[in-house]
Short mmCIF file of C-alpha atoms in Angstrom, two decimals:
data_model
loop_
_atom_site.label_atom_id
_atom_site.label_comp_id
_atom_site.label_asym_id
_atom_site.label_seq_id
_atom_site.Cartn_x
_atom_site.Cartn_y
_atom_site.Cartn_z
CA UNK A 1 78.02 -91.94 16.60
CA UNK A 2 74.71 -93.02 18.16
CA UNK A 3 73.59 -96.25 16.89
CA UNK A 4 70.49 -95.80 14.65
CA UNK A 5 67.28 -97.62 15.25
CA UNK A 6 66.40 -100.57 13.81
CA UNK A 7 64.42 -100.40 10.56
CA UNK A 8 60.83 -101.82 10.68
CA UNK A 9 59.19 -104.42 9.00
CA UNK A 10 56.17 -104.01 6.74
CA UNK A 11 53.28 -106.05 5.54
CA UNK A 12 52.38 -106.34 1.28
CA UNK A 13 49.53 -104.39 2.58
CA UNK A 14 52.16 -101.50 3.39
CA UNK A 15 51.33 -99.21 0.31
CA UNK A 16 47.29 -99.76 0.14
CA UNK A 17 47.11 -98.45 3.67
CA UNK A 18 49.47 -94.79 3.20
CA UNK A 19 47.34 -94.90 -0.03
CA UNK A 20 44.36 -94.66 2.27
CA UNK A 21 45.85 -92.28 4.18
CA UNK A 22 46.22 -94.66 7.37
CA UNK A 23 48.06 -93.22 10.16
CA UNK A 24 50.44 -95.31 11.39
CA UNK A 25 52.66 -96.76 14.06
CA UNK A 26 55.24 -99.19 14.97
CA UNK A 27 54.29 -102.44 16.60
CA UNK A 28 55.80 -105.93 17.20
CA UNK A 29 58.61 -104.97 14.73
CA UNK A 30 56.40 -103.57 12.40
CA UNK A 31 54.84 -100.10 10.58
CA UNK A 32 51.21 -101.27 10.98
CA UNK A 33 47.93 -98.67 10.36
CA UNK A 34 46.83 -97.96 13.99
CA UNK A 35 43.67 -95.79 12.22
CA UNK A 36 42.11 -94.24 9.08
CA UNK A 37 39.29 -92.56 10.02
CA UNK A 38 38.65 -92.72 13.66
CA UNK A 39 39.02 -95.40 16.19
CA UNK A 40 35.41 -94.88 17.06
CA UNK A 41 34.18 -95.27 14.26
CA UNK A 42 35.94 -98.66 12.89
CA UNK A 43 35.10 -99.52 16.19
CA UNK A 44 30.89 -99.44 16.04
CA UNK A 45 31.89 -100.63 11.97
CA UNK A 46 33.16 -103.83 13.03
CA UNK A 47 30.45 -104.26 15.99
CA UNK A 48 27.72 -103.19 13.93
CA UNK A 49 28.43 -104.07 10.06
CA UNK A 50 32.01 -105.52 8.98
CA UNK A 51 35.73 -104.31 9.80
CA UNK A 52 38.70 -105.40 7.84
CA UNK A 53 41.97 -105.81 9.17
CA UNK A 54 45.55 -106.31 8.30
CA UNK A 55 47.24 -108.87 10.89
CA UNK A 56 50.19 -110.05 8.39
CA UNK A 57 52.50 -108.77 11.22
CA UNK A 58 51.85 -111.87 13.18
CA UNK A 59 54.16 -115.29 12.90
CA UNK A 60 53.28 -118.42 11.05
CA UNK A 61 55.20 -121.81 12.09
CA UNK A 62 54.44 -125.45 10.02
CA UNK A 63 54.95 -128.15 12.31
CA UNK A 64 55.95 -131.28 10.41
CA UNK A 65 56.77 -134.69 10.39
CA UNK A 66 55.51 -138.05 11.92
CA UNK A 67 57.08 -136.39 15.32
CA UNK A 68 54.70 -132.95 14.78
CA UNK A 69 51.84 -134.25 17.19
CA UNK A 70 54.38 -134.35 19.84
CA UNK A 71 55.95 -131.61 19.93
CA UNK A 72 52.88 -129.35 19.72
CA UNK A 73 51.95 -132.05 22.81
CA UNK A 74 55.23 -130.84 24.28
CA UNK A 75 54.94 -127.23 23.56
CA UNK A 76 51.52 -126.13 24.49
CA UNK A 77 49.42 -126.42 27.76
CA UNK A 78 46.29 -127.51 25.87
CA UNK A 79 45.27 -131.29 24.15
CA UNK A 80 46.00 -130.99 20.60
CA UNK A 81 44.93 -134.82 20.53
CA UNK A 82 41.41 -133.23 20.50
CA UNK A 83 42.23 -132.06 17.16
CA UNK A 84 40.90 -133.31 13.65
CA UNK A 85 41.46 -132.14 10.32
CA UNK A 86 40.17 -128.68 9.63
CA UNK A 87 39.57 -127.74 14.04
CA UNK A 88 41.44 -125.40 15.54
CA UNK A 89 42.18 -124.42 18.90
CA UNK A 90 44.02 -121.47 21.19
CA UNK A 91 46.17 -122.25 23.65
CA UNK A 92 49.31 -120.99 25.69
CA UNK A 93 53.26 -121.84 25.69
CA UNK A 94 54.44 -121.80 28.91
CA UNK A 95 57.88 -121.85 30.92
CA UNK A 96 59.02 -124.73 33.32
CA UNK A 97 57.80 -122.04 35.99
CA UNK A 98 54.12 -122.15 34.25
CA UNK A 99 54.72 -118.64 33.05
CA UNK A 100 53.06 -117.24 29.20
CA UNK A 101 55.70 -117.57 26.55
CA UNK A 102 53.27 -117.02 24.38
CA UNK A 103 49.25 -117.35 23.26
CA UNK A 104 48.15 -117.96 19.86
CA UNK A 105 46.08 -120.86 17.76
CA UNK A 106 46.86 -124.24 15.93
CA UNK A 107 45.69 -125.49 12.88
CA UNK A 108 45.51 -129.12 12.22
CA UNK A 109 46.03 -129.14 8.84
CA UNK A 110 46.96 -133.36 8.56
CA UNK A 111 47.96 -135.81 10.98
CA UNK A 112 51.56 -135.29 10.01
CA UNK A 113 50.97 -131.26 9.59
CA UNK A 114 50.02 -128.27 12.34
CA UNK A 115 50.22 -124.43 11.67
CA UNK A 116 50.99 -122.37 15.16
CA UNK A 117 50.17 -119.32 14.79
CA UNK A 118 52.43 -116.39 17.15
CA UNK A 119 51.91 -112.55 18.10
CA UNK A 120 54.43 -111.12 15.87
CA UNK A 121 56.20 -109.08 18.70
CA UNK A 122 57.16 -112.18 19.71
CA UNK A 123 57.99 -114.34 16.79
CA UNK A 124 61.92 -114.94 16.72
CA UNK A 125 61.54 -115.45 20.83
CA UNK A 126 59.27 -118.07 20.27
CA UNK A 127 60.83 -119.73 17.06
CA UNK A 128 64.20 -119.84 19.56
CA UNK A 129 62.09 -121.18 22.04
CA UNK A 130 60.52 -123.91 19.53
CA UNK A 131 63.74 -125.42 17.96
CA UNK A 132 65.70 -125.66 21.52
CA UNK A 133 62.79 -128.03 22.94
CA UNK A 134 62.38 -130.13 19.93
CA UNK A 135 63.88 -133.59 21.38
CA UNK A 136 61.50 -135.27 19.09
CA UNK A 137 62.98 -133.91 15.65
CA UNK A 138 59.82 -132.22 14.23
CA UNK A 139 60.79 -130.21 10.99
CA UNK A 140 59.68 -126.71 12.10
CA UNK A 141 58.61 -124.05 8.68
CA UNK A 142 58.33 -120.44 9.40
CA UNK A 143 56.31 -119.00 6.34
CA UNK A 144 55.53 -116.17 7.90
CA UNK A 145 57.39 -113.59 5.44
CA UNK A 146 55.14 -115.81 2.60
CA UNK A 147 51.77 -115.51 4.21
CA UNK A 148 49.70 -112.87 4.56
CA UNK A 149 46.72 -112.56 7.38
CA UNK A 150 43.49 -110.44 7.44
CA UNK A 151 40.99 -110.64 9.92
CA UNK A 152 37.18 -109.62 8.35
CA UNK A 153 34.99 -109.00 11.60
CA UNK A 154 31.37 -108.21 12.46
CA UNK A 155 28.11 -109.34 12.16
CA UNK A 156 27.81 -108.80 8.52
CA UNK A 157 31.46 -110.71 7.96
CA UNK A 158 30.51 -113.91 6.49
CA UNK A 159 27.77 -112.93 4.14
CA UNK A 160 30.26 -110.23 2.43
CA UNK A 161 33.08 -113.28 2.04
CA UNK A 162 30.23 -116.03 0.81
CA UNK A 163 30.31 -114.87 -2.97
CA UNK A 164 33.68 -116.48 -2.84
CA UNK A 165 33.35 -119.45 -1.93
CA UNK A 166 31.06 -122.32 -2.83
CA UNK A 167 30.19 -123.77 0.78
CA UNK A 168 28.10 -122.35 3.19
CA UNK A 169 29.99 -120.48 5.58
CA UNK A 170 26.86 -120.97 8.17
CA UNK A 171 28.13 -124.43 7.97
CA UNK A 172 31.97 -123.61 8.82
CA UNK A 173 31.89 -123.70 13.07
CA UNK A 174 33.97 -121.41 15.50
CA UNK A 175 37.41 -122.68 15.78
CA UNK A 176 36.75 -124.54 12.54
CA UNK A 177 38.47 -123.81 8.88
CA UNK A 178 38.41 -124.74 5.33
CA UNK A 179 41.48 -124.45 3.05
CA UNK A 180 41.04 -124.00 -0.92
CA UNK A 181 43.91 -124.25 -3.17
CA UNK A 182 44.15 -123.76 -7.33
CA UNK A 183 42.44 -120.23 -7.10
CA UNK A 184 39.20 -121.73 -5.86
CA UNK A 185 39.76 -118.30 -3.20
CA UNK A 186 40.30 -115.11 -4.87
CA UNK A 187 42.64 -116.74 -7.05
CA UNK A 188 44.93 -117.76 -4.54
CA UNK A 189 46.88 -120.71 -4.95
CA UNK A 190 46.67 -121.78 -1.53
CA UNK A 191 44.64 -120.12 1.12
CA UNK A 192 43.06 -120.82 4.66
CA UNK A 193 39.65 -119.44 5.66
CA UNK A 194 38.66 -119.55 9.57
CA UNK A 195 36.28 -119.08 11.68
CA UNK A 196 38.47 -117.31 14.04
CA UNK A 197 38.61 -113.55 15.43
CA UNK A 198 40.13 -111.59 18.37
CA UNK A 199 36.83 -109.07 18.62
CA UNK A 200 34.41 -110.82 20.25
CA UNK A 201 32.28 -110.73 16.78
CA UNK A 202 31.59 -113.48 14.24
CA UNK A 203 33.99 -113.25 11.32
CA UNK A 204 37.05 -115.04 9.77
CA UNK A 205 40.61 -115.03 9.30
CA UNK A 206 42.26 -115.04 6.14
CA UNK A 207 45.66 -116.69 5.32
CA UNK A 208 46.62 -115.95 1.93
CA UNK A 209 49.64 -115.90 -0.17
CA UNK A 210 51.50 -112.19 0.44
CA UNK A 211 51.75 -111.80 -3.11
CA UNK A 212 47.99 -112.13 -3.33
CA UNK A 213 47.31 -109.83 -0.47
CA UNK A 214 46.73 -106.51 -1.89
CA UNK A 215 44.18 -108.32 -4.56
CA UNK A 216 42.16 -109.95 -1.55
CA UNK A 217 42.36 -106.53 0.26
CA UNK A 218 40.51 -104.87 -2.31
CA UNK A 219 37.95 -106.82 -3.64
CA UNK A 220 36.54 -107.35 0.22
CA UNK A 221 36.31 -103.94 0.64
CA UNK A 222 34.46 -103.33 -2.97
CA UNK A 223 32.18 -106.35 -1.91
CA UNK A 224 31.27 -105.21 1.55
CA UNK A 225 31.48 -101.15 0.80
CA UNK A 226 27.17 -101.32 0.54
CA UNK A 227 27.14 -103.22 3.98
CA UNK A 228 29.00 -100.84 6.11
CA UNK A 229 32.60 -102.65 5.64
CA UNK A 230 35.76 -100.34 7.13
CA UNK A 231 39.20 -100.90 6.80
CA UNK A 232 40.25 -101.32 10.38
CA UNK A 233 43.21 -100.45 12.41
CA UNK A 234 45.11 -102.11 15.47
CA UNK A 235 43.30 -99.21 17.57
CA UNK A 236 39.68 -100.34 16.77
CA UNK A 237 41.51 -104.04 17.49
CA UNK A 238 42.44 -103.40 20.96
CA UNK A 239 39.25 -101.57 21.76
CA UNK A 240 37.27 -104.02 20.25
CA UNK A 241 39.55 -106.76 21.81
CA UNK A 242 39.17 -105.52 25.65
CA UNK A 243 35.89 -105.21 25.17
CA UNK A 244 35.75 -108.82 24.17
CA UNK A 245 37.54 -109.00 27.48
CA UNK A 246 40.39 -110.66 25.88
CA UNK A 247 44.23 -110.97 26.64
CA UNK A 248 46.89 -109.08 25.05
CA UNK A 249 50.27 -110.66 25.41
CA UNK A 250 52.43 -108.05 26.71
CA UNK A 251 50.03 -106.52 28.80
CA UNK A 252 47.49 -108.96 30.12
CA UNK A 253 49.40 -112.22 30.23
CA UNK A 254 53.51 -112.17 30.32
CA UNK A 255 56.16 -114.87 31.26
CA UNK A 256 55.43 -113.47 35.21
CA UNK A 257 51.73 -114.90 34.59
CA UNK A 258 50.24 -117.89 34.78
CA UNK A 259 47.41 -119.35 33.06
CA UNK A 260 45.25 -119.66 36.30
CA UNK A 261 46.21 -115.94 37.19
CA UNK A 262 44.77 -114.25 33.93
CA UNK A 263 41.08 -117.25 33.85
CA UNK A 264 42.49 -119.35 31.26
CA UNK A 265 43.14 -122.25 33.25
CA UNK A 266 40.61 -123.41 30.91
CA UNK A 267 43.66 -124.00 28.57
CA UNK A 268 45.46 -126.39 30.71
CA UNK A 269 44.70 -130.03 30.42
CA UNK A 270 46.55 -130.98 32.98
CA UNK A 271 45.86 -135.31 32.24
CA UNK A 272 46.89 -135.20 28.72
CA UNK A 273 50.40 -136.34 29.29
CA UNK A 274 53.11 -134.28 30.45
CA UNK A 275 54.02 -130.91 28.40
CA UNK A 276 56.36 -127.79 29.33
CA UNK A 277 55.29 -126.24 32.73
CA UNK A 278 53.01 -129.07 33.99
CA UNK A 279 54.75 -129.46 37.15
CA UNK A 280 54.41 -125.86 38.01
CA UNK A 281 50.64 -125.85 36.88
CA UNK A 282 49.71 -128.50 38.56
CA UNK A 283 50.15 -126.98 41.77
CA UNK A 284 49.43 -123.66 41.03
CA UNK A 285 45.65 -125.70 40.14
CA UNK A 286 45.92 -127.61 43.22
CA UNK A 287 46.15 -124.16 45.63
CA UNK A 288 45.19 -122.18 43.62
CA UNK A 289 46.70 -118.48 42.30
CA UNK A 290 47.69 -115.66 45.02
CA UNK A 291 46.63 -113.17 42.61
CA UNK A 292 43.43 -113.28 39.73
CA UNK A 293 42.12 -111.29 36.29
CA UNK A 294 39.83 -109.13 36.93
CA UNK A 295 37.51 -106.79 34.77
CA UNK A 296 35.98 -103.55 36.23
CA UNK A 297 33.60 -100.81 34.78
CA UNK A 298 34.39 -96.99 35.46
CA UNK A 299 31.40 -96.34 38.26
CA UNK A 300 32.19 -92.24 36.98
CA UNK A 301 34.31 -90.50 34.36
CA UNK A 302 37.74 -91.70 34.35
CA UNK A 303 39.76 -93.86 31.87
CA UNK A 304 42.09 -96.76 33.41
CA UNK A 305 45.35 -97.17 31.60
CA UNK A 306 47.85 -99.63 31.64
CA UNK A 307 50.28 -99.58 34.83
CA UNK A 308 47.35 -97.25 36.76
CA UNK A 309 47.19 -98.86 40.22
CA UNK A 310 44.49 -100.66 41.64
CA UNK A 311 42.88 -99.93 44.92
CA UNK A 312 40.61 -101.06 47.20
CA UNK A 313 37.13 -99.10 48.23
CA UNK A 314 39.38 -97.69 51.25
CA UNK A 315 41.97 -96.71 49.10
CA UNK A 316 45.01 -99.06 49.72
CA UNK A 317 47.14 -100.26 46.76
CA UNK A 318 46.23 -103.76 45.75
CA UNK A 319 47.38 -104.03 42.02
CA UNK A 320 47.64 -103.16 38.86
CA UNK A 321 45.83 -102.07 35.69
CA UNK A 322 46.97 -104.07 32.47
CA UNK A 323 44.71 -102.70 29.62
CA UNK A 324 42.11 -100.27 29.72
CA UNK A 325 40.58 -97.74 27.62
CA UNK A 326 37.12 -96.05 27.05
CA UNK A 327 34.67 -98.20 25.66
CA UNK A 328 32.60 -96.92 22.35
CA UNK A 329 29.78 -99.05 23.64
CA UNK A 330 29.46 -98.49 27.16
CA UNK A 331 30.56 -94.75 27.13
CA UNK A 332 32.62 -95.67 30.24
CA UNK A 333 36.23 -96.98 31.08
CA UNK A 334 36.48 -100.38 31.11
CA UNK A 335 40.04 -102.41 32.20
CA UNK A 336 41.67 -105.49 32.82
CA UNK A 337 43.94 -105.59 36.13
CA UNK A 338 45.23 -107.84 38.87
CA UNK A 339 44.20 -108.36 42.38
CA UNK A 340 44.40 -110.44 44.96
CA UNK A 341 42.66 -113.74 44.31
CA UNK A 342 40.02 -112.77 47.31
CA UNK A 343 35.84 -112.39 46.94
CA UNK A 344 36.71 -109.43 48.46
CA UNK A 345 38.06 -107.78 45.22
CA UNK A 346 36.96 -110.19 42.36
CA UNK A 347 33.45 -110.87 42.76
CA UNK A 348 31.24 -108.95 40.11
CA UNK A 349 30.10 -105.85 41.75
CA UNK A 350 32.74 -105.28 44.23
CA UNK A 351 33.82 -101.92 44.52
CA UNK A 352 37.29 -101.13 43.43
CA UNK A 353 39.57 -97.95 42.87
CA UNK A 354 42.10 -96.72 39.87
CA UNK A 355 44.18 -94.67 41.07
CA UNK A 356 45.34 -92.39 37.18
CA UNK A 357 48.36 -89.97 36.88
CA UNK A 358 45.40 -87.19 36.81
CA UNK A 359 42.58 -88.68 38.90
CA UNK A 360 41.53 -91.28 41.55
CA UNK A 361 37.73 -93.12 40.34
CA UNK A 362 35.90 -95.68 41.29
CA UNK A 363 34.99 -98.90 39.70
CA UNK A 364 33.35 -101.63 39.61
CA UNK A 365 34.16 -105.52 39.04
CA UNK A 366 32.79 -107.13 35.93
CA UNK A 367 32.55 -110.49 34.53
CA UNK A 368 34.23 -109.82 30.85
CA UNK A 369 33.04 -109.57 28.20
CA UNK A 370 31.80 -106.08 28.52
CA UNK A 371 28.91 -106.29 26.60
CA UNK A 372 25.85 -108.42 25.80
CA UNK A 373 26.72 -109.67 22.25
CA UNK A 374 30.00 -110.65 22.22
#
């Protein structure tokens, strides 16, 4: 008898979104609502207005202990000595090899406290990764079955949360949270409010107690249903996302990729002390990467998808196309691929080829993000 398939996982938003009428998918180990009206138009919500999303499929870790500094120091390519109470920052994991385990964002909650937040796809990889390169004996929490995540994006974000809370959110800085416990949120006992996103538009992330989830849910989308506030899926996320010019893990950035490949070399801080994958970084930085990210604009109709090849003007195959999709701005394809790190093919307004299933079309290379505001 053929083996059945492994059951998914759901979020305590599960019911709210059939009950909406959400059409939905599996991803990272999870039934998630991929749309409920139409991509395009959560899309132009979230860039325009407000969008409101349920990311409760991705991981939580507490790092603990009078040893949690250092292992976040050992763990991650960027300087988490930077860090004060309430700042947050993104950075990478990375393999001895310099590879991406993993990107996500840490909280400094206390000296002796961090929150590392992981792409759920990824989660139990990571966790494995996390407890076999503790030396230092930091107590490591996952919480991420008692926490619950939404992301409200858009221009029009902050001003539908601020009824609910009693500081000014214009004073709450990017990369920068607040946490309010005893109900002083929604009437969650505990709950941490960010100024954090993954669209390219101003907005916050919401941790919140799962049990309080479907309660939060709600009463955003009353609040912000006279400014233009969606529910959102994760296909308005990627859209929005690649616009952004942003990496997905999985597509964009993978254990074969190094930070200097896919431009976030800005992550490495190579003289903070050593950290998993220096080694390998450091000369990767010191001769730099054989092959580079590079955005690119359809020139005529055509929509790049991942795996399409790349090609140069003449038509010879020089890499690969990692995300892409037709942007609701633009009215044009817009991607993400790898090339050879030459001027040749990564200078804005070089000429480039994708070469579809259906079609071959031109393109052109394009600093990300794709458009003005972002």
């Amino acid at each position: 008898m053929a083996d059945s398939a492994p059951s998914l996982h759901t979020t305590p938003l599960h019911d709210a979104h059939e009950e909406r009428g959400a059409r939905m998918m599996a991803f990272g180990g999870f039934e998630m609502p991929v749309q409920y009206d139409s991509i395009i138009d959560e899309h132009l919500a979230v860039r325009n207005d407000a969008g409101l999303f349920d990311v409760s499929h991705m991981g939580e870790v507490l790092i603990q202990g009078d040893q949690a500094l250092a292992l976040v120091q050992h763990l991650v390519t960027n300087d988490a000595e930077t860090l004060y109470d309430g700042r947050a920052m993104y950075t990478v994991m990375c393999t001895p090899d310099g590879g991406i385990i993993d990107d996500g964002i840490v909280y400094r909650r206390a000296e002796d406290e961090y929150l590392m937040v992981l792409n759920a796809a990824n989660r139990e990889r990571d966790l494995t990764w996390m407890h076999d390169h503790n030396p230092m004996g930091a107590t490591l929490r996952d919480i991420s079955a008692d926490t619950a995540l939404l992301a409200l994006q858009g221009p029009k974000a902050l001003d539908i949360a601020q009824p609910f809370l009693d500081d000014d959110l214009d004073d709450l800085s990017f990369y920068h949270f607040w946490e309010r416990t005893g109900g002083a949120f929604l009437d969650c006992e505990t709950a941490l409010i960010s100024r954090t996103g993954y669209t390219g538009e101003p907005g916050l992330e919401l941790y919140v107690p799962a049990d309080r989830a479907r309660d939060v849910w709600t009463t955003l989308l009353e609040a912000g249903a006279d400014r233009g506030l969606k529910p959102a899926g994760l296909g308005a996320r990627d859209t929005l996302r690649l616009e952004a010019g942003l990496c997905l893990h999985g597509n964009d950035i993978t254990e074969d990729i190094t930070p200097y490949e896919a431009r976030l070399g800005w992550l490495v801080k190579l003289d903070k002390g050593d950290f998993i994958g220096r080694e390998a970084l450091r000369q990767i930085h010191e001769h730099g990467p054989e092959r580079k990210l590079v955005g690119f604009v359809a020139t005529e109709r055509g929509i790049p998808r991942h795996d399409d090849i790349l090609q140069s003007a003449g038509g010879d195959a020089i890499g690969v196309v990692t995300s892409g999709t037709q942007s609701p701005l633009l009215d044009a394809g817009i991607g993400l691929g790898y090339v050879p790190n030459e001027p040749a093919y990564t200078e804005p307004g070089r000429a480039l080829q994708v070469a579809s299933r259906r079609r071959t079309f031109d393109v052109e290379v394009t600093e990300p993000p794709f458009h003005e505001d972002t």
